[in-house]
PDB file of C-alpha atoms in Angstrom:
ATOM      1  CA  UNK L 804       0.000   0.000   0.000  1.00 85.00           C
ATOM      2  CA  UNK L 805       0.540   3.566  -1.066  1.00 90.00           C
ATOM      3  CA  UNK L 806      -0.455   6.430   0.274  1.00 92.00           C
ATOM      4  CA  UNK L 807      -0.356  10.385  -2.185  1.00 94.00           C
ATOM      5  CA  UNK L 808      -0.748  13.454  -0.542  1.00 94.00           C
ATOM      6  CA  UNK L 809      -2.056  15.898  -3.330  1.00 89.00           C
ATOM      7  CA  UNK L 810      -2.158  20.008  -2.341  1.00 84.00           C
ATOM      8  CA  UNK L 811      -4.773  22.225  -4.279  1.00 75.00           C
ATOM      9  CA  UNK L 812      -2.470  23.610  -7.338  1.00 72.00           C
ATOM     10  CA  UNK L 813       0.203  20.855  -6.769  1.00 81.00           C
ATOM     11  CA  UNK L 814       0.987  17.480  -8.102  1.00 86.00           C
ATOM     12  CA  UNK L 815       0.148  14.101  -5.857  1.00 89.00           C
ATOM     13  CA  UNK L 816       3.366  13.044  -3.743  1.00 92.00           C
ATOM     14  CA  UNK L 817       3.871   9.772  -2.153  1.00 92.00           C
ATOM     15  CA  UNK L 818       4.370  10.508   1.719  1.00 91.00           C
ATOM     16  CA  UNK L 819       4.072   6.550   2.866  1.00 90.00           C
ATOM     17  CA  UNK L 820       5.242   3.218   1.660  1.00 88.00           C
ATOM     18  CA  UNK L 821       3.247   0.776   3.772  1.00 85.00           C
ATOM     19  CA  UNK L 822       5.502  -2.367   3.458  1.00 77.00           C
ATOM     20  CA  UNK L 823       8.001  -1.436   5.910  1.00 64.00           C
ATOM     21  CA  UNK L 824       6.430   0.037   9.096  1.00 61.00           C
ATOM     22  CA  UNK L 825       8.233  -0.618  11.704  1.00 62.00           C
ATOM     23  CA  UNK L 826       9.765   2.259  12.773  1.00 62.00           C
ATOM     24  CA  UNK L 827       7.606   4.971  14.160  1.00 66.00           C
ATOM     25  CA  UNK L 828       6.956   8.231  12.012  1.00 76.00           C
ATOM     26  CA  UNK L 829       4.559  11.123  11.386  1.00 86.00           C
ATOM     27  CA  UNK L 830       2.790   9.074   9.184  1.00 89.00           C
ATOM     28  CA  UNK L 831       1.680   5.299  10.190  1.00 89.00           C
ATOM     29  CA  UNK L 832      -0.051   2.465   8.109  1.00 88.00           C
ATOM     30  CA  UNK L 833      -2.680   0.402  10.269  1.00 85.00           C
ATOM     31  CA  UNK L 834      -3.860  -2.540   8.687  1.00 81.00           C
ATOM     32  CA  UNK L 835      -6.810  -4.875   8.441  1.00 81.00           C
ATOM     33  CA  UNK L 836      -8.257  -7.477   6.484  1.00 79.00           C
ATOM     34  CA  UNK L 837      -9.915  -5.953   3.955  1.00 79.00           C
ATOM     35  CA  UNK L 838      -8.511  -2.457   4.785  1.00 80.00           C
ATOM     36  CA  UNK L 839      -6.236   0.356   5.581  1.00 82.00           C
ATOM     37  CA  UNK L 840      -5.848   3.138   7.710  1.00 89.00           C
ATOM     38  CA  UNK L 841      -3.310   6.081   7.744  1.00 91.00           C
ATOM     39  CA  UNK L 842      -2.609   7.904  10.932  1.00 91.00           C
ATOM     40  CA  UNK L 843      -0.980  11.392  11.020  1.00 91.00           C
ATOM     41  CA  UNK L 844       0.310  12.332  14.118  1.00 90.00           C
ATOM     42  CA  UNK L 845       0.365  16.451  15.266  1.00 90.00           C
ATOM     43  CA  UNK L 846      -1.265  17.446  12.291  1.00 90.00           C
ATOM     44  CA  UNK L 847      -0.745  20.437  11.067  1.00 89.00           C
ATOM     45  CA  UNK L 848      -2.814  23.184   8.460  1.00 85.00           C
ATOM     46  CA  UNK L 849      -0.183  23.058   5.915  1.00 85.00           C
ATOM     47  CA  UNK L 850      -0.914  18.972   5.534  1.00 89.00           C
ATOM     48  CA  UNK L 851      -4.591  19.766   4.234  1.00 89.00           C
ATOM     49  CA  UNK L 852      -5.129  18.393   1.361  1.00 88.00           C
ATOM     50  CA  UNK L 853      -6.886  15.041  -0.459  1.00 89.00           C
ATOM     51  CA  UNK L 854      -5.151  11.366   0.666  1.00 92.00           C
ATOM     52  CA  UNK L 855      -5.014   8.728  -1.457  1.00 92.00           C
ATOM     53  CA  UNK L 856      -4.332   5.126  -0.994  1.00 91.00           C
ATOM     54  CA  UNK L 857      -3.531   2.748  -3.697  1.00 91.00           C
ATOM     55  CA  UNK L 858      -1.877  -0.667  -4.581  1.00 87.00           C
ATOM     56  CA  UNK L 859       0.127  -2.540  -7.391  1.00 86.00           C
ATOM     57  CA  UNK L 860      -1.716  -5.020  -9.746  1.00 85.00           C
ATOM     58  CA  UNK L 861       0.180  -5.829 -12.875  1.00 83.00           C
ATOM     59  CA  UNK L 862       2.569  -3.262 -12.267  1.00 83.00           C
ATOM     60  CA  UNK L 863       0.481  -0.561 -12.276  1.00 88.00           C
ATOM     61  CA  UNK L 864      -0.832   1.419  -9.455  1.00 89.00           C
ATOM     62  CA  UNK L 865      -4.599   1.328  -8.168  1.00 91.00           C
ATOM     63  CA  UNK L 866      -5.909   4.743  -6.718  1.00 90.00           C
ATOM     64  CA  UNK L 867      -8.713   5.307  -4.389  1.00 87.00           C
ATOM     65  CA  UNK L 868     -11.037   7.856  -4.264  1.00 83.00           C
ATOM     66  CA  UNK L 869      -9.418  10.022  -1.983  1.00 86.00           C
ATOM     67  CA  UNK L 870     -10.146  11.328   1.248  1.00 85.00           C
ATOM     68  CA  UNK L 871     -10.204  15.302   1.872  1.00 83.00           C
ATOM     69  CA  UNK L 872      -8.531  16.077   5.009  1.00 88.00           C
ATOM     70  CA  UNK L 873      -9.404  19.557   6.377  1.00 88.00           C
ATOM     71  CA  UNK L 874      -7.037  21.295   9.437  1.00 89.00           C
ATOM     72  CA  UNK L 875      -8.209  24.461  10.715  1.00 88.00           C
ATOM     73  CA  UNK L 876     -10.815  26.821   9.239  1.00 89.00           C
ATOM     74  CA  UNK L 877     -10.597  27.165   5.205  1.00 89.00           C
ATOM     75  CA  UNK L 878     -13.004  30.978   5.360  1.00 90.00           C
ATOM     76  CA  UNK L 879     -11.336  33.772   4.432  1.00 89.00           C
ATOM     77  CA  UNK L 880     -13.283  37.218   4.004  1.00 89.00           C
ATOM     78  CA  UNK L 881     -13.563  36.668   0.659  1.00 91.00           C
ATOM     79  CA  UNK L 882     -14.945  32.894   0.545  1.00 93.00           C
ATOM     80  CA  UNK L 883     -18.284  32.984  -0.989  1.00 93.00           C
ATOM     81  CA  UNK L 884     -20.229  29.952  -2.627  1.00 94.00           C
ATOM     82  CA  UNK L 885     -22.597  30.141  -5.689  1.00 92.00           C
ATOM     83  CA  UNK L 886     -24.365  27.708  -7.958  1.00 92.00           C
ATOM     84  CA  UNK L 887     -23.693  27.282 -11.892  1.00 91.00           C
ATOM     85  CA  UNK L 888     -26.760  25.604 -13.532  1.00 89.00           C
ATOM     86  CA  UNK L 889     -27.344  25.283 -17.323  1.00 85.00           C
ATOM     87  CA  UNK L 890     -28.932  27.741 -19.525  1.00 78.00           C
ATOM     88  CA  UNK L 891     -32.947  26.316 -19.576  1.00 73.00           C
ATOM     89  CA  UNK L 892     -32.660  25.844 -23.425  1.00 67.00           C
ATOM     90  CA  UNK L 893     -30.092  23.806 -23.657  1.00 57.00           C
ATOM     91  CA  UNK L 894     -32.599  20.720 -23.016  1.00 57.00           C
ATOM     92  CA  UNK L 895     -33.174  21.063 -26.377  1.00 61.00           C
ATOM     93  CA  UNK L 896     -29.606  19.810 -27.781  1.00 67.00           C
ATOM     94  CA  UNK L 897     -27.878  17.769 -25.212  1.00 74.00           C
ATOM     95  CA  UNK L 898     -29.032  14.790 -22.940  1.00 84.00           C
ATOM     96  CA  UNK L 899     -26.963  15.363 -19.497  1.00 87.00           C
ATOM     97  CA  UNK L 900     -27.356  18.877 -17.553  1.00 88.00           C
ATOM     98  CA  UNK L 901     -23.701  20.076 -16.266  1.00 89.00           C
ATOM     99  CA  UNK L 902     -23.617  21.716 -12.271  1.00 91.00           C
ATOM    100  CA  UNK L 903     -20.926  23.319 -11.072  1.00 92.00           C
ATOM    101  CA  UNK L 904     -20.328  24.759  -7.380  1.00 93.00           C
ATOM    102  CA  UNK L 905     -17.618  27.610  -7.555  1.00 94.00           C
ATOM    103  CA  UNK L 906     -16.138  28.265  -4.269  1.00 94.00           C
ATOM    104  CA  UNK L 907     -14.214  31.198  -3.953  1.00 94.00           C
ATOM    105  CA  UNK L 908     -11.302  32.695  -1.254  1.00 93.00           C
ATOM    106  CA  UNK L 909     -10.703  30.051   0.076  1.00 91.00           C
ATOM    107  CA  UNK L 910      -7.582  28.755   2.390  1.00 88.00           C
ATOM    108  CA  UNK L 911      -7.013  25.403   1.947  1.00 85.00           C
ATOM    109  CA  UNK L 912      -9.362  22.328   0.717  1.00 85.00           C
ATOM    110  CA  UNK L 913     -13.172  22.136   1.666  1.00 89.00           C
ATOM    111  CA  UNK L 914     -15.373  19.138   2.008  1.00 89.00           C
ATOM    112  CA  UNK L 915     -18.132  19.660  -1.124  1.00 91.00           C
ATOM    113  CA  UNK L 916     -20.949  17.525  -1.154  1.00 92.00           C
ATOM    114  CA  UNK L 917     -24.068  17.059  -3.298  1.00 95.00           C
ATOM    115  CA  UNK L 918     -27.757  16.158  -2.775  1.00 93.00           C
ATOM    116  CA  UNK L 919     -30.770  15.978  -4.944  1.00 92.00           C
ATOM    117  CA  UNK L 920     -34.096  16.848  -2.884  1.00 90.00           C
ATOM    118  CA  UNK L 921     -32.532  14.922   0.101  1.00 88.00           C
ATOM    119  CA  UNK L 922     -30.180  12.093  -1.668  1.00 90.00           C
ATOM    120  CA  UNK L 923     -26.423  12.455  -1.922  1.00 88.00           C
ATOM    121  CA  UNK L 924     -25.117  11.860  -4.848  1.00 86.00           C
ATOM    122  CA  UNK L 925     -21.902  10.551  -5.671  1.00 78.00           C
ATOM    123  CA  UNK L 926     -18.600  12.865  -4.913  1.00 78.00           C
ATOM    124  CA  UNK L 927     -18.167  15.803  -7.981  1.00 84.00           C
ATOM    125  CA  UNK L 928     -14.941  16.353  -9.656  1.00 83.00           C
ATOM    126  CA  UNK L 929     -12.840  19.076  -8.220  1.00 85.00           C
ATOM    127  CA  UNK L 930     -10.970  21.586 -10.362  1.00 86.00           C
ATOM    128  CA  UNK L 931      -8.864  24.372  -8.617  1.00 85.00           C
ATOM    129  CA  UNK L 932      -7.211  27.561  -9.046  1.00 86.00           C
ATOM    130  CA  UNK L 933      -4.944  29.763  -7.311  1.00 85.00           C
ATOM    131  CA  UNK L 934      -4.528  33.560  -6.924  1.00 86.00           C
ATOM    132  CA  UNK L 935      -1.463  35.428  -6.923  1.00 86.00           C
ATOM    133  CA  UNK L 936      -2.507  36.533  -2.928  1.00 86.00           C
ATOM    134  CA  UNK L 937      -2.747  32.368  -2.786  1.00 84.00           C
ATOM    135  CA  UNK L 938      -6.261  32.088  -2.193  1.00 88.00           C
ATOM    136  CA  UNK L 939      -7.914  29.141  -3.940  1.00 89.00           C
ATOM    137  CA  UNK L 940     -11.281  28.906  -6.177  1.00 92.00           C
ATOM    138  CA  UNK L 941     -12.706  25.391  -6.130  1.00 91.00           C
ATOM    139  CA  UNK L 942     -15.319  24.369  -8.726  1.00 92.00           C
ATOM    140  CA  UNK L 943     -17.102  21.311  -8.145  1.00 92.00           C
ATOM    141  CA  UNK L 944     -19.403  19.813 -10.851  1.00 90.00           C
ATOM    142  CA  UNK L 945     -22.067  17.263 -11.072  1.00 92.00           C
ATOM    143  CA  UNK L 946     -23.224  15.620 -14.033  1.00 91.00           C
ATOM    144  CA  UNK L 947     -26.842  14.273 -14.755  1.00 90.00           C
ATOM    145  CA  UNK L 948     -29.154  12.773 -17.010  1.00 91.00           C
ATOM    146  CA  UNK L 949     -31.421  16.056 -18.316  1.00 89.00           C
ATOM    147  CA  UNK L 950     -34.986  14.625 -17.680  1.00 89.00           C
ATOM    148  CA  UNK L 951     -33.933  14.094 -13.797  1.00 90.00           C
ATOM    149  CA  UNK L 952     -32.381  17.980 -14.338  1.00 89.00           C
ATOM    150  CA  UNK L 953     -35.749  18.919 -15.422  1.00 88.00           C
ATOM    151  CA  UNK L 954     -38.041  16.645 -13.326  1.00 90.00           C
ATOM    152  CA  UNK L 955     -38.210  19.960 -10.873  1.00 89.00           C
ATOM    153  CA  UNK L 956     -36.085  18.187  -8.126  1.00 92.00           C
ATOM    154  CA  UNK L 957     -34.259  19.976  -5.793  1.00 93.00           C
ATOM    155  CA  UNK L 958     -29.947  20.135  -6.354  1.00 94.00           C
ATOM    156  CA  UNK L 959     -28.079  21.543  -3.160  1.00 95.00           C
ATOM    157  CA  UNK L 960     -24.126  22.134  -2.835  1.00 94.00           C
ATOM    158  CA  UNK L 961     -23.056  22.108   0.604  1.00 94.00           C
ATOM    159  CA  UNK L 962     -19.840  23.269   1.548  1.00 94.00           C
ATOM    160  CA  UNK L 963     -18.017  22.268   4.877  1.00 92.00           C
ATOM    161  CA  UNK L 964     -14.891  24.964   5.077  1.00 92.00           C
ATOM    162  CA  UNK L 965     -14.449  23.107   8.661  1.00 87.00           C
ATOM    163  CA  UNK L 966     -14.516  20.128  10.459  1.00 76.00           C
ATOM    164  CA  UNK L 967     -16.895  21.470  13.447  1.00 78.00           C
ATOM    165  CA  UNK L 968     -18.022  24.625  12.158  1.00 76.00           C
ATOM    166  CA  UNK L 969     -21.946  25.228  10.018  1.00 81.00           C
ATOM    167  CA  UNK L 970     -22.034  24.492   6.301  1.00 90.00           C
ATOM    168  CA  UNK L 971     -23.019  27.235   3.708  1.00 93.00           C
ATOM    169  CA  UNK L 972     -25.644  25.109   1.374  1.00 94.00           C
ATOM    170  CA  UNK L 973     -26.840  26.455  -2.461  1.00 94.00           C
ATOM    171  CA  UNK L 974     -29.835  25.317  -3.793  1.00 93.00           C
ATOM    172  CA  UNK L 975     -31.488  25.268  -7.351  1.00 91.00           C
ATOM    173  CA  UNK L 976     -33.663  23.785  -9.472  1.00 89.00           C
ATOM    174  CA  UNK L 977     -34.682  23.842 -13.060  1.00 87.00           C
ATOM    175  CA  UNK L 978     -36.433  27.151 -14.161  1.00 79.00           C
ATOM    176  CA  UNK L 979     -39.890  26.875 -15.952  1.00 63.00           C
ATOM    177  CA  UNK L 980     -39.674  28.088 -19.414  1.00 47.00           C
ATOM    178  CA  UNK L 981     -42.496  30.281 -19.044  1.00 48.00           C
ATOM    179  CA  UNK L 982     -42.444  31.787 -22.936  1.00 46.00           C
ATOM    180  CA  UNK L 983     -42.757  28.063 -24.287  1.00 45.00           C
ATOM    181  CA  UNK L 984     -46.447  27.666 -22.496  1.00 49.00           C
ATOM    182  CA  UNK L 985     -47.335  31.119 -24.244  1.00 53.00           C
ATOM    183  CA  UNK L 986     -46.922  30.220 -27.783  1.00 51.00           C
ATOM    184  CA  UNK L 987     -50.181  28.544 -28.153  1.00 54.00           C
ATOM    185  CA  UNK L 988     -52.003  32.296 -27.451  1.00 59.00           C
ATOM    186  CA  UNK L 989     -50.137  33.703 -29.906  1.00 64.00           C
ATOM    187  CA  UNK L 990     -52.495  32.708 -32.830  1.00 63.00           C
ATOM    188  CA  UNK L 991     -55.877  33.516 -30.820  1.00 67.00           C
ATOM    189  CA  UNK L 992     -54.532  37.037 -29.357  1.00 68.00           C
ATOM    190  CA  UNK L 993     -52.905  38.140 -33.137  1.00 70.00           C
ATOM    191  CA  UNK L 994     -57.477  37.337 -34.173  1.00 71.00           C
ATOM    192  CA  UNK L 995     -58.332  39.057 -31.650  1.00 67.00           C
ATOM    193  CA  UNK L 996     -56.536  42.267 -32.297  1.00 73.00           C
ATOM    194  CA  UNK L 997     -57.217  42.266 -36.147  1.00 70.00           C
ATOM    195  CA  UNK L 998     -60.947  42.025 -35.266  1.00 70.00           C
ATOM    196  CA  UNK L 999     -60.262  45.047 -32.953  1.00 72.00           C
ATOM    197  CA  UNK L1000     -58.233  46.827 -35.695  1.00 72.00           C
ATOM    198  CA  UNK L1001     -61.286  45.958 -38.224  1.00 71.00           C
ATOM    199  CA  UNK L1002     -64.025  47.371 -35.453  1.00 66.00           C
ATOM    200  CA  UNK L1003     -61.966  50.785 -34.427  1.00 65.00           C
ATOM    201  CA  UNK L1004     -60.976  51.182 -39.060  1.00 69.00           C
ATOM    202  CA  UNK L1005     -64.972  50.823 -39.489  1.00 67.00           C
ATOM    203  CA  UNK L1006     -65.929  53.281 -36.283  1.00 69.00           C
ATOM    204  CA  UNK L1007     -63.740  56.058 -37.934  1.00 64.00           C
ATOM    205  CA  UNK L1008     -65.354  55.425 -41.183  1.00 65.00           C
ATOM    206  CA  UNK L1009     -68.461  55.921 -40.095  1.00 61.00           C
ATOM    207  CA  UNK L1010     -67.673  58.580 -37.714  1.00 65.00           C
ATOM    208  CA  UNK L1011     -65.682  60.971 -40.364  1.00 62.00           C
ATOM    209  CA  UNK L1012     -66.694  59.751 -43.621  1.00 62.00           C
ATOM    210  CA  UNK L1013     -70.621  58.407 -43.906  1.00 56.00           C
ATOM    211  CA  UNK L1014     -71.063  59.581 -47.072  1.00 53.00           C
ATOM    212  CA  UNK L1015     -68.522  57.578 -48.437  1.00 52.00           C
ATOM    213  CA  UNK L1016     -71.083  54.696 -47.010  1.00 51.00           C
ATOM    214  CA  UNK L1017     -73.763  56.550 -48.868  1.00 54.00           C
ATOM    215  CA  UNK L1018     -75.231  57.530 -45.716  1.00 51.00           C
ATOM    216  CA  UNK L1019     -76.507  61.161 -44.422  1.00 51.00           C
ATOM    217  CA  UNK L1020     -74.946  62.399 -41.685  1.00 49.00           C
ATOM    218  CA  UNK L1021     -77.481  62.461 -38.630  1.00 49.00           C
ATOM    219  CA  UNK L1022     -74.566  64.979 -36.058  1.00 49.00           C
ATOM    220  CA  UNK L1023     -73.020  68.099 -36.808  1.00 46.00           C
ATOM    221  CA  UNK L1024     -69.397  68.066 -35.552  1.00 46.00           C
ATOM    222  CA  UNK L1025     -69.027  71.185 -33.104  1.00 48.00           C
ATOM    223  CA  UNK L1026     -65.785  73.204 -32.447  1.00 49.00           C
ATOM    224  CA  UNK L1027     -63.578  71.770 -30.279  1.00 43.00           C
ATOM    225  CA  UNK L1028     -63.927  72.773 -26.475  1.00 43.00           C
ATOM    226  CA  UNK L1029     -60.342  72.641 -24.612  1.00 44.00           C
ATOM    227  CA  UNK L1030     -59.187  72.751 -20.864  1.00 44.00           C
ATOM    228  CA  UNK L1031     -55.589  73.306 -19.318  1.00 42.00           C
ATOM    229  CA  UNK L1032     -55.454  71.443 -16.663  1.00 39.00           C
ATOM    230  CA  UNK L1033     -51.086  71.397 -15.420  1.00 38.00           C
ATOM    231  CA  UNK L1034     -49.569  71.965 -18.101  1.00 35.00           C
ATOM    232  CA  UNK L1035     -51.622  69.119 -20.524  1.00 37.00           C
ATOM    233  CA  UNK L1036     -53.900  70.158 -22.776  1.00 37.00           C
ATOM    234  CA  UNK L1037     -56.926  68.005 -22.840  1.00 37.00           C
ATOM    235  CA  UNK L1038     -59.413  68.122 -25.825  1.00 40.00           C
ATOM    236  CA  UNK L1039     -63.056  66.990 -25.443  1.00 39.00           C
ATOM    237  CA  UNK L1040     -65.401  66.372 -28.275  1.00 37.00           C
ATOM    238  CA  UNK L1041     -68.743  66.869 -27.580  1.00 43.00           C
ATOM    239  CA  UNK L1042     -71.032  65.594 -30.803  1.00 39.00           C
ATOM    240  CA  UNK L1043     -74.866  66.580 -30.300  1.00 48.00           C
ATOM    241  CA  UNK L1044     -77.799  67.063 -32.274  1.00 46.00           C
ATOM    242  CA  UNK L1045     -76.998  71.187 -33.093  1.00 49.00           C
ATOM    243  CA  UNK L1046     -78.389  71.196 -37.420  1.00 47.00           C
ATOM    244  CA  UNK L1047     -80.980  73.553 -36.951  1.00 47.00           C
ATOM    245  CA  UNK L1048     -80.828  73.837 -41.148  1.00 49.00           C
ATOM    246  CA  UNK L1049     -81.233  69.792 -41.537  1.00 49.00           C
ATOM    247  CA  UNK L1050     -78.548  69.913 -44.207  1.00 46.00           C
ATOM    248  CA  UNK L1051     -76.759  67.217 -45.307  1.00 45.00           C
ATOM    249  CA  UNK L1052     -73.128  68.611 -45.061  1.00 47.00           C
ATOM    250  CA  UNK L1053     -71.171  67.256 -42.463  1.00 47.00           C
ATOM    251  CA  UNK L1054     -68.359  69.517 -40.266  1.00 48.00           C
ATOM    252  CA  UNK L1055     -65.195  67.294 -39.674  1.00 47.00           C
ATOM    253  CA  UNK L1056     -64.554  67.190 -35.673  1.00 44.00           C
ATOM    254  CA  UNK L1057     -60.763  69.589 -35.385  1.00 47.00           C
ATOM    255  CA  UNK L1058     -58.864  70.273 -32.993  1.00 46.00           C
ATOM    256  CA  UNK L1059     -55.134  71.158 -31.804  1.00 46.00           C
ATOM    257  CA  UNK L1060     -52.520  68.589 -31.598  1.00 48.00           C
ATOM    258  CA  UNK L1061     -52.246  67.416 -27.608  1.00 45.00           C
ATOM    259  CA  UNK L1062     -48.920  68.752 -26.141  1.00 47.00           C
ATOM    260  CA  UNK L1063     -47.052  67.112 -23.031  1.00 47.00           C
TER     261      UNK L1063
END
C-alpha cells in the first residue's frame, strides 16, 4: 500500500510506503483485512489536502477515491459559494445537464458535497485555481441525465470549510420556461386584435366619412372645447344634435394637436 498526498495547485506526492512500518513516524499504516488506515500524528494546516491510498496489480498502481482532510478553518473574508446551472434551453440539444459549485477565497481544501431533494449523490470532480494573494477557487461539478435535471427536483451544494463549524448550502432547481407555455395564445390574441383593428378602421369610417357609405350624416361636428389642466392640454369632443338647417353637409370634428 501507497499512500499520495495531493495540495490544491500541486501534483500528488507519495508521503508513505506501507511495506516497511516498523519504525515509528509522522505518518503510520494500520492494517486490516480488507482495509487500511493512515494515521498522522500532530497534524498540522499546511498537511490539508486530499489522501489517497492505492496498490500494485500488474505493475500498475490502483488509486482510491481520496479522502479530503481539512485542518483548521478554510473561510477567508472573501470565501463565498454560488451555484452554476445550465442555460434552460439547452434541453433542447444535449441529454446530461452540467452543475458546477464555484467556491471562492478560500484557504485550503473544503469538504463539497451534493444532494438531490434529500439524496447524496456521488462525490463531484474538483478543479482548482490559485490567486497570486494564494487564495484558492474550487469548482465542483455534477453531471446528470437532463430529464432528472428537469423533473423539478431539488440540487443543493453544501460546503463544509471546517470540520466542526456550520455548512453554507446552495440550492437550485430547473427554471420553468415560461415563454414556451405562451406560444399557443399567440395565434388567438394576433385574431383578436385584427378584429379590434377591423371594429376601431370601421368606427372612424363611419364617424368621419358616412357619405362615403352613402349615408346622411345624422350629427353636426361642433368646435372643439379645450381645458388646461397642469400643463396638458386636454381636448373633449362633444357631438350633439346642433343642425338647426337639416342639411346634409357634415363639419369634420378639429382640434389642436395634444402637447405634453
Amino acid at each position: 500500500m501507497f499512500w499520495y498526498l495531493r495540495r490544491e495547485g500541486e501534483k500528488p506526492t507519495c508521503i508513505k510506503r506501507c511495506l516497511d512500518d516498523q519504525n515509528v513516524s509522522k505518518f503510520t499504516c494500520k492494517h486490516k483485512t480488507h482495509s487500511s488506515t493512515l494515521e498522522i500524528s500532530n497534524v498540522q494546516k499546511t498537511e490539508s489536502g486530499v489522501y489517497y491510498c492505492a496498490y500494485i496489480d500488474s505493475s500498475y498502481l490502483i488509486f482510491g477515491n481520496g479522502s479530503a482532510l481539512i485542518v483548521g478553518d478554510s473561510y477567508t473574508n472573501s470565501s463565498w459559494v454560488m451555484l452554476l446551472v445550465p442555460f434552460p434551453h439547452d434541453s433542447q440539444v444535449t441529454e446530461t445537464a452540467n452543475l458546477a459549485c464555484v467556491i471562492h477565497g478560500v484557504s485550503s481544501p473544503v469538504h463539497i458535497s451534493w444532494s438531490v431533494s434529500g439524496e447524496l449523490q456521488e462525490q463531484g470532480l474538483t478543479r482548482s485555481l490559485k490567486a497570486k494573494d494564494g487564495s484558492l477557487m474550487l469548482i465542483n461539478h455534477i453531471s446528470v441525465p437532463m430529464d432528472t435535471w428537469t423533473s423539478g427536483k431539488n440540487f443543493t451544494c453544501e460546503v463544509k470549510f471546517n470540520s466542526s463549524g456550520t455548512s453554507v448550502k446552495k440550492s437550485t432547481r430547473y427554471p420553468a420556461a415560461p415563454a414556451s407555455d405562451c406560444s399557443h395564445y399567440i395565434v388567438p390574441l394576433a385574431a383578436v386584435a385584427g378584429l379590434l383593428l377591423l371594429v376601431v378602421s370601421l368606427s372612424l369610417i363611419w364617424t368621419l366619412c358616412p357619405s362615403t357609405l352613402g349615408l346622411k350624416p345624422r350629427i353636426s361636428a361642433p368646435p372643439v372645447s379645450e381645458e388646461n389642466q397642469g400643463g396638458i392640454l386636454y381636448a373633449h369632443l362633444d357631438f350633439d344634435s346642433r343642425n338647426h338647417n337639416k342639411s346634409t353637409m357634415q363639419r369634420p370634428a378639429r382640434g389642436k394637436h395634444l402637447k405634453p
